[in-house]
């Protein structure tokens, strides 16, 4: 009897210990999530503070044009920062929900590196940093089957991070081939990462928990996104760093070269559709339809397009779009918002394509949403631009399809 009692006591003790451990773990995770939310709230409120605060100053105070310009720049920067955070939150939520899939296609690694380089070069120049990259495979050998958007996201997150934490010195990125693996690196001469933080740095929620954050800004999600993507693409991510003397971030990708070297006809073409440039001297009036249910977005496009269109029509929902096309079958170009009441942009596009294949239809999609773009193309859109709209992107569309200049 005593024997049994003693055994029971042991079991109860063991179980209690397990339970306590589980509870502590749950509390720790709760604490991190609360810290994460507090940080997120701060990261969203700060740029909003800049946007609304300086808008109010523009509205109410008497200021000269120099100040006006300065305030507008602050608003623009705050908006861009806000957008970054929103994109990161959307990405992390998708990762957490298990909604991320790799969409692989032939991708040229060298081209991706060049793209990242030209994307970040202005920032590096502005900050007086020595910025460079290197490629070790020839352009022909640099074709691999991977998800180019995710690859770009990994590399640009690492470069963005390097820029954020380097005040002087250099940033260099590139890759080497190690058998059937490509090993990428991003090297900076920034503040470095203390040894005890190196493990935790890829964990989401973690940055939120540091007391003396040295990050100028940011939700600290970039590296967790990079890690999730690297693993999704069949690779790894890690770092080497010494506090005070910079960091090197590494990640790998499987290397299975696509054998385009021998057959030039199989070489992937640029993914963009065949460009149809209309005759510049065409005397016909240039007719553009803006399909958009949001007034502010419509106004923005209207102002951007004012100088380069002869006739500018608008429609606030899909049914109006179809009606307008009936009355004006000679419309050249439609900027089609996807989310609209009654008939959405995709459905409207499908219906237009049943009767008209000539109109250039450009979808306006939410930034970063790859699915949106694919759906838009599948519905029959020629191209897409992402919201928030940039004047240069709209201009690029007009140049590409119509050789029109909006300046
Ligand atoms: Mn809409």
Short mmCIF file of C-alpha atoms and ligand atoms in Angstrom, two decimals:
data_model
loop_
_atom_site.label_atom_id
_atom_site.label_comp_id
_atom_site.label_asym_id
_atom_site.label_seq_id
_atom_site.Cartn_x
_atom_site.Cartn_y
_atom_site.Cartn_z
CA UNK A 1 0.00 0.00 0.00
CA UNK A 2 2.73 2.38 1.01
CA UNK A 3 4.56 1.43 -2.16
CA UNK A 4 1.56 2.37 -4.32
CA UNK A 5 1.11 5.64 -2.47
CA UNK A 6 4.70 6.57 -3.02
CA UNK A 7 4.39 5.80 -6.72
CA UNK A 8 1.26 7.92 -7.01
CA UNK A 9 2.98 10.76 -5.28
CA UNK A 10 5.82 10.53 -7.78
CA UNK A 11 3.42 10.59 -10.69
CA UNK A 12 1.52 13.59 -9.32
CA UNK A 13 4.78 15.45 -8.76
CA UNK A 14 5.93 14.69 -12.28
CA UNK A 15 2.63 15.81 -13.80
CA UNK A 16 2.56 19.00 -11.76
CA UNK A 17 6.04 19.82 -12.96
CA UNK A 18 4.97 19.25 -16.59
CA UNK A 19 1.92 21.40 -16.13
CA UNK A 20 3.90 24.20 -14.55
CA UNK A 21 6.36 24.04 -17.39
CA UNK A 22 3.58 24.21 -19.98
CA UNK A 23 1.99 27.09 -18.13
CA UNK A 24 5.24 29.02 -18.00
CA UNK A 25 5.71 28.45 -21.69
CA UNK A 26 2.22 29.71 -22.44
CA UNK A 27 2.77 32.75 -20.26
CA UNK A 28 6.05 33.49 -21.97
CA UNK A 29 4.39 33.24 -25.36
CA UNK A 30 1.53 35.46 -24.15
CA UNK A 31 4.01 37.99 -22.88
CA UNK A 32 5.81 38.03 -26.23
CA UNK A 33 2.54 38.41 -28.10
CA UNK A 34 1.51 41.31 -25.90
CA UNK A 35 4.90 42.95 -26.43
CA UNK A 36 4.51 42.32 -30.15
CA UNK A 37 1.10 43.99 -30.25
CA UNK A 38 2.32 46.96 -28.24
CA UNK A 39 5.25 47.36 -30.60
CA UNK A 40 3.00 47.01 -33.64
CA UNK A 41 0.66 49.64 -32.32
CA UNK A 42 3.61 51.96 -31.81
CA UNK A 43 4.95 51.23 -35.29
CA UNK A 44 1.62 52.10 -36.88
CA UNK A 45 0.84 55.12 -34.73
CA UNK A 46 4.21 56.76 -35.28
CA UNK A 47 3.90 57.24 -39.05
CA UNK A 48 0.21 58.09 -38.66
CA UNK A 49 1.29 60.79 -36.26
CA UNK A 50 3.57 62.17 -38.96
CA UNK A 51 0.90 62.00 -41.65
CA UNK A 52 -1.98 63.53 -39.72
CA UNK A 53 0.13 65.97 -37.73
CA UNK A 54 1.85 67.51 -40.72
CA UNK A 55 -1.31 67.50 -42.79
CA UNK A 56 -2.90 69.61 -40.09
CA UNK A 57 0.04 71.98 -40.08
CA UNK A 58 -0.28 72.36 -43.86
CA UNK A 59 -3.95 73.09 -43.48
CA UNK A 60 -3.94 75.61 -40.70
CA UNK A 61 -0.67 77.43 -40.44
CA UNK A 62 0.76 80.13 -42.65
CA UNK A 63 3.85 78.62 -44.10
CA UNK A 64 6.11 79.41 -47.01
CA UNK A 65 6.58 77.10 -49.96
CA UNK A 66 9.87 75.76 -48.65
CA UNK A 67 8.25 74.61 -45.43
CA UNK A 68 5.32 73.29 -47.38
CA UNK A 69 7.65 71.14 -49.39
CA UNK A 70 9.39 69.91 -46.27
CA UNK A 71 6.10 68.93 -44.61
CA UNK A 72 4.93 67.12 -47.72
CA UNK A 73 8.14 65.14 -47.76
CA UNK A 74 7.57 64.07 -44.18
CA UNK A 75 4.05 62.98 -45.05
CA UNK A 76 5.31 61.01 -48.01
CA UNK A 77 8.02 59.29 -45.98
CA UNK A 78 5.63 58.46 -43.16
CA UNK A 79 3.22 56.97 -45.67
CA UNK A 80 5.95 54.81 -47.17
CA UNK A 81 6.97 53.62 -43.70
CA UNK A 82 3.36 52.80 -42.89
CA UNK A 83 3.07 50.79 -46.08
CA UNK A 84 6.19 48.80 -45.24
CA UNK A 85 4.77 47.84 -41.88
CA UNK A 86 1.43 46.86 -43.33
CA UNK A 87 3.11 44.67 -45.95
CA UNK A 88 5.20 42.97 -43.27
CA UNK A 89 2.16 42.33 -41.10
CA UNK A 90 0.26 40.85 -44.02
CA UNK A 91 3.21 38.60 -44.89
CA UNK A 92 3.68 37.40 -41.32
CA UNK A 93 -0.04 36.73 -40.93
CA UNK A 94 0.02 34.65 -44.09
CA UNK A 95 3.03 32.72 -42.86
CA UNK A 96 1.38 32.10 -39.49
CA UNK A 97 -1.81 30.95 -41.17
CA UNK A 98 0.15 28.58 -43.41
CA UNK A 99 -1.08 30.33 -46.54
CA UNK A 100 2.31 30.80 -48.11
CA UNK A 101 3.17 28.63 -51.08
CA UNK A 102 6.16 28.78 -53.38
CA UNK A 103 5.24 29.72 -56.94
CA UNK A 104 8.30 28.63 -58.82
CA UNK A 105 9.25 29.69 -62.32
CA UNK A 106 12.52 30.04 -64.21
CA UNK A 107 14.35 32.83 -62.43
CA UNK A 108 17.66 34.42 -63.23
CA UNK A 109 19.61 34.87 -60.02
CA UNK A 110 22.00 37.43 -61.49
CA UNK A 111 19.12 39.51 -62.72
CA UNK A 112 17.56 39.42 -59.25
CA UNK A 113 20.81 40.64 -57.72
CA UNK A 114 21.06 43.47 -60.21
CA UNK A 115 17.49 44.37 -59.41
CA UNK A 116 18.14 44.49 -55.65
CA UNK A 117 21.29 46.51 -56.28
CA UNK A 118 19.61 49.19 -58.34
CA UNK A 119 16.68 49.27 -55.94
CA UNK A 120 18.80 50.10 -52.88
CA UNK A 121 21.62 52.03 -54.54
CA UNK A 122 20.03 55.47 -54.09
CA UNK A 123 19.61 54.89 -50.34
CA UNK A 124 23.19 53.66 -50.00
CA UNK A 125 24.52 56.65 -51.94
CA UNK A 126 22.49 59.03 -49.85
CA UNK A 127 24.06 57.57 -46.72
CA UNK A 128 27.57 57.59 -48.16
CA UNK A 129 27.96 53.84 -47.92
CA UNK A 130 30.14 51.82 -50.21
CA UNK A 131 27.58 49.57 -51.89
CA UNK A 132 28.45 46.67 -54.18
CA UNK A 133 27.42 43.20 -55.32
CA UNK A 134 29.03 40.31 -57.13
CA UNK A 135 27.81 37.39 -59.22
CA UNK A 136 29.88 34.26 -59.69
CA UNK A 137 27.87 32.29 -62.25
CA UNK A 138 27.48 33.39 -65.85
CA UNK A 139 24.07 34.77 -66.77
CA UNK A 140 23.32 31.54 -68.61
CA UNK A 141 24.15 29.34 -65.63
CA UNK A 142 22.26 31.63 -63.30
CA UNK A 143 18.83 30.33 -64.32
CA UNK A 144 17.15 28.32 -61.58
CA UNK A 145 13.65 27.22 -60.80
CA UNK A 146 12.51 29.19 -57.78
CA UNK A 147 9.95 31.72 -56.54
CA UNK A 148 11.43 35.02 -57.70
CA UNK A 149 9.21 37.23 -55.53
CA UNK A 150 10.15 35.35 -52.38
CA UNK A 151 13.79 35.29 -53.36
CA UNK A 152 13.67 39.02 -53.91
CA UNK A 153 11.96 39.45 -50.53
CA UNK A 154 14.68 37.49 -48.70
CA UNK A 155 17.55 39.34 -50.31
CA UNK A 156 15.97 42.76 -50.03
CA UNK A 157 15.05 42.21 -46.37
CA UNK A 158 18.67 41.40 -45.62
CA UNK A 159 19.99 44.37 -47.58
CA UNK A 160 17.39 46.67 -46.02
CA UNK A 161 18.51 45.48 -42.61
CA UNK A 162 22.17 46.05 -43.43
CA UNK A 163 21.34 49.60 -44.51
CA UNK A 164 19.34 50.20 -41.36
CA UNK A 165 22.17 49.24 -39.05
CA UNK A 166 25.15 50.71 -40.93
CA UNK A 167 26.09 54.33 -40.50
CA UNK A 168 29.37 54.09 -42.35
CA UNK A 169 31.55 51.64 -44.22
CA UNK A 170 30.31 49.19 -46.77
CA UNK A 171 27.58 46.75 -47.71
CA UNK A 172 28.38 43.97 -50.10
CA UNK A 173 26.21 41.09 -51.28
CA UNK A 174 26.62 38.17 -53.63
CA UNK A 175 26.75 34.40 -53.75
CA UNK A 176 28.97 31.42 -54.36
CA UNK A 177 28.13 27.96 -55.61
CA UNK A 178 28.84 25.06 -53.28
CA UNK A 179 27.99 21.92 -55.19
CA UNK A 180 24.24 21.79 -55.59
CA UNK A 181 23.67 24.74 -53.27
CA UNK A 182 23.95 28.47 -53.85
CA UNK A 183 25.13 30.29 -50.77
CA UNK A 184 24.17 33.96 -50.65
CA UNK A 185 25.64 36.54 -48.32
CA UNK A 186 24.92 40.10 -47.28
CA UNK A 187 27.85 41.67 -45.48
CA UNK A 188 27.83 44.95 -43.61
CA UNK A 189 30.14 46.93 -41.36
CA UNK A 190 27.33 48.03 -39.07
CA UNK A 191 26.81 47.77 -35.34
CA UNK A 192 26.80 43.98 -35.29
CA UNK A 193 24.69 41.66 -33.18
CA UNK A 194 25.74 40.45 -29.72
CA UNK A 195 26.24 36.68 -29.49
CA UNK A 196 23.34 36.12 -27.09
CA UNK A 197 20.92 37.72 -29.53
CA UNK A 198 21.98 35.87 -32.66
CA UNK A 199 19.75 32.87 -32.13
CA UNK A 200 16.65 34.89 -31.33
CA UNK A 201 16.93 37.39 -34.12
CA UNK A 202 14.99 35.31 -36.63
CA UNK A 203 12.11 34.68 -34.23
CA UNK A 204 9.01 36.75 -34.75
CA UNK A 205 7.82 38.66 -31.68
CA UNK A 206 11.38 38.84 -30.44
CA UNK A 207 12.52 42.27 -31.50
CA UNK A 208 9.47 43.62 -29.74
CA UNK A 209 10.81 42.30 -26.47
CA UNK A 210 14.20 43.98 -26.31
CA UNK A 211 14.42 46.81 -23.86
CA UNK A 212 17.14 48.88 -25.48
CA UNK A 213 16.21 48.52 -29.08
CA UNK A 214 18.75 50.13 -31.29
CA UNK A 215 16.71 49.68 -34.40
CA UNK A 216 15.80 53.13 -35.58
CA UNK A 217 12.39 51.88 -36.57
CA UNK A 218 10.60 48.85 -37.89
CA UNK A 219 8.47 46.09 -36.54
CA UNK A 220 11.30 43.58 -36.56
CA UNK A 221 9.47 41.26 -38.88
CA UNK A 222 11.82 41.36 -41.85
CA UNK A 223 14.13 38.61 -40.65
CA UNK A 224 11.34 36.22 -39.63
CA UNK A 225 9.84 36.71 -43.08
CA UNK A 226 13.23 36.06 -44.68
CA UNK A 227 13.65 32.90 -42.62
CA UNK A 228 10.20 31.54 -43.46
CA UNK A 229 10.76 32.22 -47.17
CA UNK A 230 14.27 30.75 -47.23
CA UNK A 231 12.98 27.53 -45.67
CA UNK A 232 10.01 27.48 -48.02
CA UNK A 233 12.40 27.62 -50.99
CA UNK A 234 14.39 24.69 -49.63
CA UNK A 235 17.21 26.65 -48.02
CA UNK A 236 18.56 27.85 -44.71
CA UNK A 237 19.39 31.17 -43.13
CA UNK A 238 21.98 32.09 -40.49
CA UNK A 239 24.41 34.77 -39.52
CA UNK A 240 27.91 35.49 -38.33
CA UNK A 241 28.44 38.64 -36.39
CA UNK A 242 30.63 40.33 -33.88
CA UNK A 243 29.35 43.23 -31.89
CA UNK A 244 30.85 46.43 -33.20
CA UNK A 245 32.32 45.04 -36.38
CA UNK A 246 29.40 44.17 -38.58
CA UNK A 247 27.41 41.13 -39.62
CA UNK A 248 27.24 38.66 -42.45
CA UNK A 249 23.88 37.09 -43.14
CA UNK A 250 23.84 33.90 -45.18
CA UNK A 251 21.09 31.96 -46.86
CA UNK A 252 21.07 29.06 -49.25
CA UNK A 253 18.99 27.90 -52.18
CA UNK A 254 19.14 24.55 -53.93
CA UNK A 255 21.01 24.88 -57.22
CA UNK A 256 19.58 22.90 -60.10
CA UNK A 257 20.62 24.78 -63.20
CA UNK A 258 18.07 24.91 -65.98
CA UNK A 259 19.79 23.82 -69.13
CA UNK A 260 19.08 26.82 -71.28
CA UNK A 261 22.71 26.99 -72.24
CA UNK A 262 22.24 24.72 -75.25
CA UNK A 263 18.80 25.58 -76.50
CA UNK A 264 18.37 29.27 -77.04
CA UNK A 265 14.74 28.90 -78.12
CA UNK A 266 13.73 27.59 -74.73
CA UNK A 267 15.23 30.48 -72.89
CA UNK A 268 12.53 32.19 -70.88
CA UNK A 269 11.43 35.46 -72.33
CA UNK A 270 10.81 38.45 -70.25
CA UNK A 271 7.62 37.63 -68.38
CA UNK A 272 5.82 40.77 -69.49
CA UNK A 273 3.28 40.42 -72.26
CA UNK A 274 4.18 41.34 -75.80
CA UNK A 275 4.14 45.07 -75.95
CA UNK A 276 1.74 46.71 -78.25
CA UNK A 277 2.87 50.23 -79.00
CA UNK A 278 0.26 52.24 -80.79
CA UNK A 279 1.19 54.75 -83.44
CA UNK A 280 2.06 58.07 -81.88
CA UNK A 281 0.85 60.04 -84.86
CA UNK A 282 -2.53 58.39 -84.66
CA UNK A 283 -5.07 61.20 -84.91
CA UNK A 284 -7.74 59.36 -83.02
CA UNK A 285 -8.54 60.81 -79.63
CA UNK A 286 -6.93 58.99 -76.77
CA UNK A 287 -9.73 57.71 -74.54
CA UNK A 288 -9.13 56.40 -71.06
CA UNK A 289 -11.60 54.96 -68.58
CA UNK A 290 -10.93 55.01 -64.86
CA UNK A 291 -12.89 52.25 -63.13
CA UNK A 292 -12.67 53.00 -59.43
CA UNK A 293 -15.16 53.11 -56.57
CA UNK A 294 -12.97 55.06 -54.19
CA UNK A 295 -13.22 58.80 -54.75
CA UNK A 296 -9.74 59.68 -53.56
CA UNK A 297 -8.10 57.02 -55.73
CA UNK A 298 -10.14 58.19 -58.72
CA UNK A 299 -9.10 61.77 -58.17
CA UNK A 300 -5.43 60.80 -57.93
CA UNK A 301 -5.52 58.92 -61.24
CA UNK A 302 -7.48 61.71 -62.88
CA UNK A 303 -4.86 64.28 -61.95
CA UNK A 304 -1.99 62.04 -63.07
CA UNK A 305 -3.67 61.36 -66.41
CA UNK A 306 -5.06 64.83 -67.10
CA UNK A 307 -2.26 65.99 -69.38
CA UNK A 308 -1.96 62.95 -71.59
CA UNK A 309 -5.52 61.95 -72.34
CA UNK A 310 -8.01 63.54 -74.71
CA UNK A 311 -11.10 62.05 -73.15
CA UNK A 312 -11.16 60.81 -69.58
CA UNK A 313 -14.18 58.77 -68.49
CA UNK A 314 -14.98 57.36 -65.08
CA UNK A 315 -17.04 54.49 -63.72
CA UNK A 316 -17.70 53.69 -60.07
CA UNK A 317 -18.53 50.00 -60.37
CA UNK A 318 -18.39 47.07 -62.76
CA UNK A 319 -21.87 47.58 -64.25
CA UNK A 320 -21.01 51.17 -65.06
CA UNK A 321 -17.82 49.98 -66.72
CA UNK A 322 -19.77 47.66 -69.03
CA UNK A 323 -22.29 50.38 -69.77
CA UNK A 324 -19.54 52.87 -70.61
CA UNK A 325 -17.86 50.37 -72.93
CA UNK A 326 -21.15 49.96 -74.76
CA UNK A 327 -21.38 53.68 -75.37
CA UNK A 328 -17.69 54.12 -76.11
CA UNK A 329 -16.39 51.00 -77.84
CA UNK A 330 -13.31 52.96 -78.92
CA UNK A 331 -11.85 53.31 -75.42
CA UNK A 332 -8.09 52.67 -75.58
CA UNK A 333 -7.24 51.99 -71.98
CA UNK A 334 -8.99 51.06 -68.74
CA UNK A 335 -7.49 51.35 -65.28
CA UNK A 336 -9.54 48.68 -63.57
CA UNK A 337 -9.89 48.59 -59.80
CA UNK A 338 -10.39 45.00 -58.68
CA UNK A 339 -12.57 45.54 -55.66
CA UNK A 340 -15.73 47.36 -56.75
CA UNK A 341 -19.39 46.99 -55.85
CA UNK A 342 -21.97 45.14 -58.00
CA UNK A 343 -19.60 43.64 -60.56
CA UNK A 344 -15.96 43.53 -59.49
CA UNK A 345 -13.03 44.38 -61.74
CA UNK A 346 -12.16 40.78 -62.59
CA UNK A 347 -15.69 39.90 -63.65
CA UNK A 348 -16.00 43.14 -65.64
CA UNK A 349 -12.74 42.31 -67.41
CA UNK A 350 -13.93 38.79 -68.26
CA UNK A 351 -17.14 40.19 -69.76
CA UNK A 352 -15.28 42.82 -71.76
CA UNK A 353 -12.90 40.18 -73.14
CA UNK A 354 -15.86 38.24 -74.54
CA UNK A 355 -16.51 41.09 -76.95
CA UNK A 356 -13.31 43.09 -77.10
CA UNK A 357 -9.71 41.91 -77.03
CA UNK A 358 -8.11 45.21 -78.10
CA UNK A 359 -8.72 47.47 -75.14
CA UNK A 360 -5.70 47.59 -72.88
CA UNK A 361 -6.92 46.74 -69.39
CA UNK A 362 -4.63 47.51 -66.49
CA UNK A 363 -5.65 46.10 -63.12
CA UNK A 364 -5.07 48.12 -59.99
CA UNK A 365 -4.04 45.56 -57.41
CA UNK A 366 -3.06 45.71 -53.77
CA UNK A 367 0.70 45.83 -53.41
CA UNK A 368 2.45 42.54 -52.79
CA UNK A 369 -0.53 40.36 -53.40
CA UNK A 370 0.79 37.96 -55.96
CA UNK A 371 -2.52 36.11 -56.17
CA UNK A 372 -4.25 39.33 -57.22
CA UNK A 373 -1.89 39.78 -60.12
CA UNK A 374 -2.30 36.21 -61.27
CA UNK A 375 -6.06 36.46 -61.07
CA UNK A 376 -5.95 39.72 -63.00
CA UNK A 377 -3.94 38.17 -65.80
CA UNK A 378 -6.17 35.11 -65.87
CA UNK A 379 -9.24 37.35 -66.17
CA UNK A 380 -7.73 39.02 -69.23
CA UNK A 381 -5.93 42.08 -67.94
CA UNK A 382 -2.85 43.07 -69.96
CA UNK A 383 -0.97 44.46 -67.02
CA UNK A 384 -1.28 45.63 -63.46
CA UNK A 385 -0.17 48.50 -61.30
CA UNK A 386 -0.07 48.32 -57.55
CA UNK A 387 -1.73 50.54 -55.02
CA UNK A 388 -0.72 52.95 -53.67
CA UNK A 389 -0.33 54.23 -57.21
CA UNK A 390 2.87 55.90 -58.21
CA UNK A 391 2.95 58.45 -60.99
CA UNK A 392 6.00 56.74 -62.51
CA UNK A 393 4.21 53.39 -62.72
CA UNK A 394 1.23 54.92 -64.47
CA UNK A 395 3.60 56.73 -66.79
CA UNK A 396 5.41 53.47 -67.53
CA UNK A 397 2.13 51.90 -68.65
CA UNK A 398 1.38 54.80 -70.99
CA UNK A 399 4.86 54.63 -72.48
CA UNK A 400 4.75 50.87 -72.85
CA UNK A 401 1.43 50.63 -74.65
CA UNK A 402 0.88 54.04 -76.23
CA UNK A 403 4.19 55.98 -76.26
CA UNK A 404 2.37 58.71 -74.36
CA UNK A 405 4.05 61.24 -72.15
CA UNK A 406 2.18 62.65 -69.18
CA UNK A 407 4.64 65.35 -68.22
MN1 LIG B 1 -12.15 49.55 -54.82
#
